[in-house]
Tab-separated table of C-alpha atoms in Angstrom:
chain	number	residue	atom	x	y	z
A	112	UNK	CA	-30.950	1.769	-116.677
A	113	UNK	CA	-34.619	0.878	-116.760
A	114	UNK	CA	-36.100	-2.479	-115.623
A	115	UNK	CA	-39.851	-3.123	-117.080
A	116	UNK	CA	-42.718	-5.862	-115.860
A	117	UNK	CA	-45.859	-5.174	-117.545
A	118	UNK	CA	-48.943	-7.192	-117.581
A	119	UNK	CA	-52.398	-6.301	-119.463
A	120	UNK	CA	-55.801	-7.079	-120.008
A	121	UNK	CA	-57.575	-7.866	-124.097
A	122	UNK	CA	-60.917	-8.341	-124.832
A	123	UNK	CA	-62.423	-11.056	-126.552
A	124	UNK	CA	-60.752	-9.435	-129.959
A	125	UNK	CA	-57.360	-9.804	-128.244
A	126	UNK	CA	-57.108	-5.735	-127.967
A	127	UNK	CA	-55.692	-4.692	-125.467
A	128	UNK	CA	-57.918	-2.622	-122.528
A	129	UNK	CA	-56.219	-2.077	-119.966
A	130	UNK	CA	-52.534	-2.259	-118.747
A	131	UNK	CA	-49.901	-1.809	-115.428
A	132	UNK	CA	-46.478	-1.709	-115.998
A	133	UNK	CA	-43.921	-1.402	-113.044
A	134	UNK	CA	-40.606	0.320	-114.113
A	135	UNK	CA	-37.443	-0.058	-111.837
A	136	UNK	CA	-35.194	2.720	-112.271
A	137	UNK	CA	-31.347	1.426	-111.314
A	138	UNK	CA	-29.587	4.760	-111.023
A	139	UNK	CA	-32.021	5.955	-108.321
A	140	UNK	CA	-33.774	3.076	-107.321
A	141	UNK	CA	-37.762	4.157	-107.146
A	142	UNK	CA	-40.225	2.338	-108.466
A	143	UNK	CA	-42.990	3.771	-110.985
A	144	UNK	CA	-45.913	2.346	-111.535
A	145	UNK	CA	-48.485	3.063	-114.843
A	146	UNK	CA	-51.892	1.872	-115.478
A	147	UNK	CA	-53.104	2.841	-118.400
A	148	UNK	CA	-56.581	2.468	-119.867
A	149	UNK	CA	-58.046	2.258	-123.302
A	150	UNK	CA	-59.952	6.016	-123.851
A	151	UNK	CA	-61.125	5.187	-127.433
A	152	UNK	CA	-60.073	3.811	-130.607
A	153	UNK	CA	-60.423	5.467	-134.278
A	154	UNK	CA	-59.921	2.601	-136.859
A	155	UNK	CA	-56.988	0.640	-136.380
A	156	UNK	CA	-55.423	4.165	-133.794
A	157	UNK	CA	-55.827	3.518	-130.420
A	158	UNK	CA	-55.453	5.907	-127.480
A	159	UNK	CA	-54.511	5.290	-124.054
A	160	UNK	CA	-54.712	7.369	-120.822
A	161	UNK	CA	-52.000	6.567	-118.490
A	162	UNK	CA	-51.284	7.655	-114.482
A	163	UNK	CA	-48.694	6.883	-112.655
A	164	UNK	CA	-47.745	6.949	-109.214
A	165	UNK	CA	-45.095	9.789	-109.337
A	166	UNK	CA	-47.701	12.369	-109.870
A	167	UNK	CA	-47.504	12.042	-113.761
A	168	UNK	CA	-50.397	12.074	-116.192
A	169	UNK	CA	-49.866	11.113	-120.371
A	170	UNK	CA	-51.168	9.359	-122.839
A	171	UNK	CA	-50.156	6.700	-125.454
A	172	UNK	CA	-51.617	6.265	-129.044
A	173	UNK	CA	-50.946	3.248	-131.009
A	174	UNK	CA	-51.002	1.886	-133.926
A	175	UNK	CA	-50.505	-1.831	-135.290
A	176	UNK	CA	-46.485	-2.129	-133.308
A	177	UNK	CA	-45.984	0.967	-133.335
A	178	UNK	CA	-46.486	3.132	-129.855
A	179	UNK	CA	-46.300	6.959	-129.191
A	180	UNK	CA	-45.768	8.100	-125.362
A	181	UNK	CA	-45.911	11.505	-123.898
A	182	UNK	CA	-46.599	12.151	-119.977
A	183	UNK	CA	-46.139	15.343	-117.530
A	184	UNK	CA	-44.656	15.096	-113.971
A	185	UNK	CA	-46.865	17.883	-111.986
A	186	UNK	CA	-44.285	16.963	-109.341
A	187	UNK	CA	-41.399	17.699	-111.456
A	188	UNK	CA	-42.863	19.497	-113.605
A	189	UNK	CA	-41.064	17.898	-116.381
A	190	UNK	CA	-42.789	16.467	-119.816
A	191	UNK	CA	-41.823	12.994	-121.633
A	192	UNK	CA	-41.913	12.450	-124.876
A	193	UNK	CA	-41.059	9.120	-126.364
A	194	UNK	CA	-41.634	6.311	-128.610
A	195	UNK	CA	-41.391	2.122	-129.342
A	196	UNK	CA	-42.355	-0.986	-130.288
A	197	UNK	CA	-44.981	-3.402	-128.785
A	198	UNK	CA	-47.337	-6.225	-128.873
């Protein structure tokens, strides 16, 4: 099971910037921790770099709710690809 805390940073537009989420992980108990940070935007698509603290690099684009998520471990060397809802 995952635990999430996120907090994040809009603009004056109320788009979001800038974000760090910390992720519990239950079944081995490490924490991750993400920033990610608004690249560029393309209409109402927006794209996200993200790095987290277990050696991982990905990305996020977005659009309106709907939120795409791939990253690669280089310490694993294992690649993530997933998908959601947020706001």
């Amino acid at each position: 099971m995952k635990l999430s805390l996120g907090l994040r940073q809009r603009d004056v537009y109320n788009d979001k910037k800038a974000f760090l989420v910390v992720d519990y992980l239950t079944n081995t108990q490490n924490y991750i921790i993400t920033l990610g940070y608004n690249i560029f935007d393309f209409y109402e698509l927006k794209t996200y770099l993200l790095l987290s603290n277990d050696f991982s690099i990905g990305g996020m684009i977005k659009y309106d709710l709907f939120d795409l998520m791939f990253n690669y471990s280089l310490q694993n060397k294992t690649f993530n690809f997933g998908g959601g809802f947020s706001w």
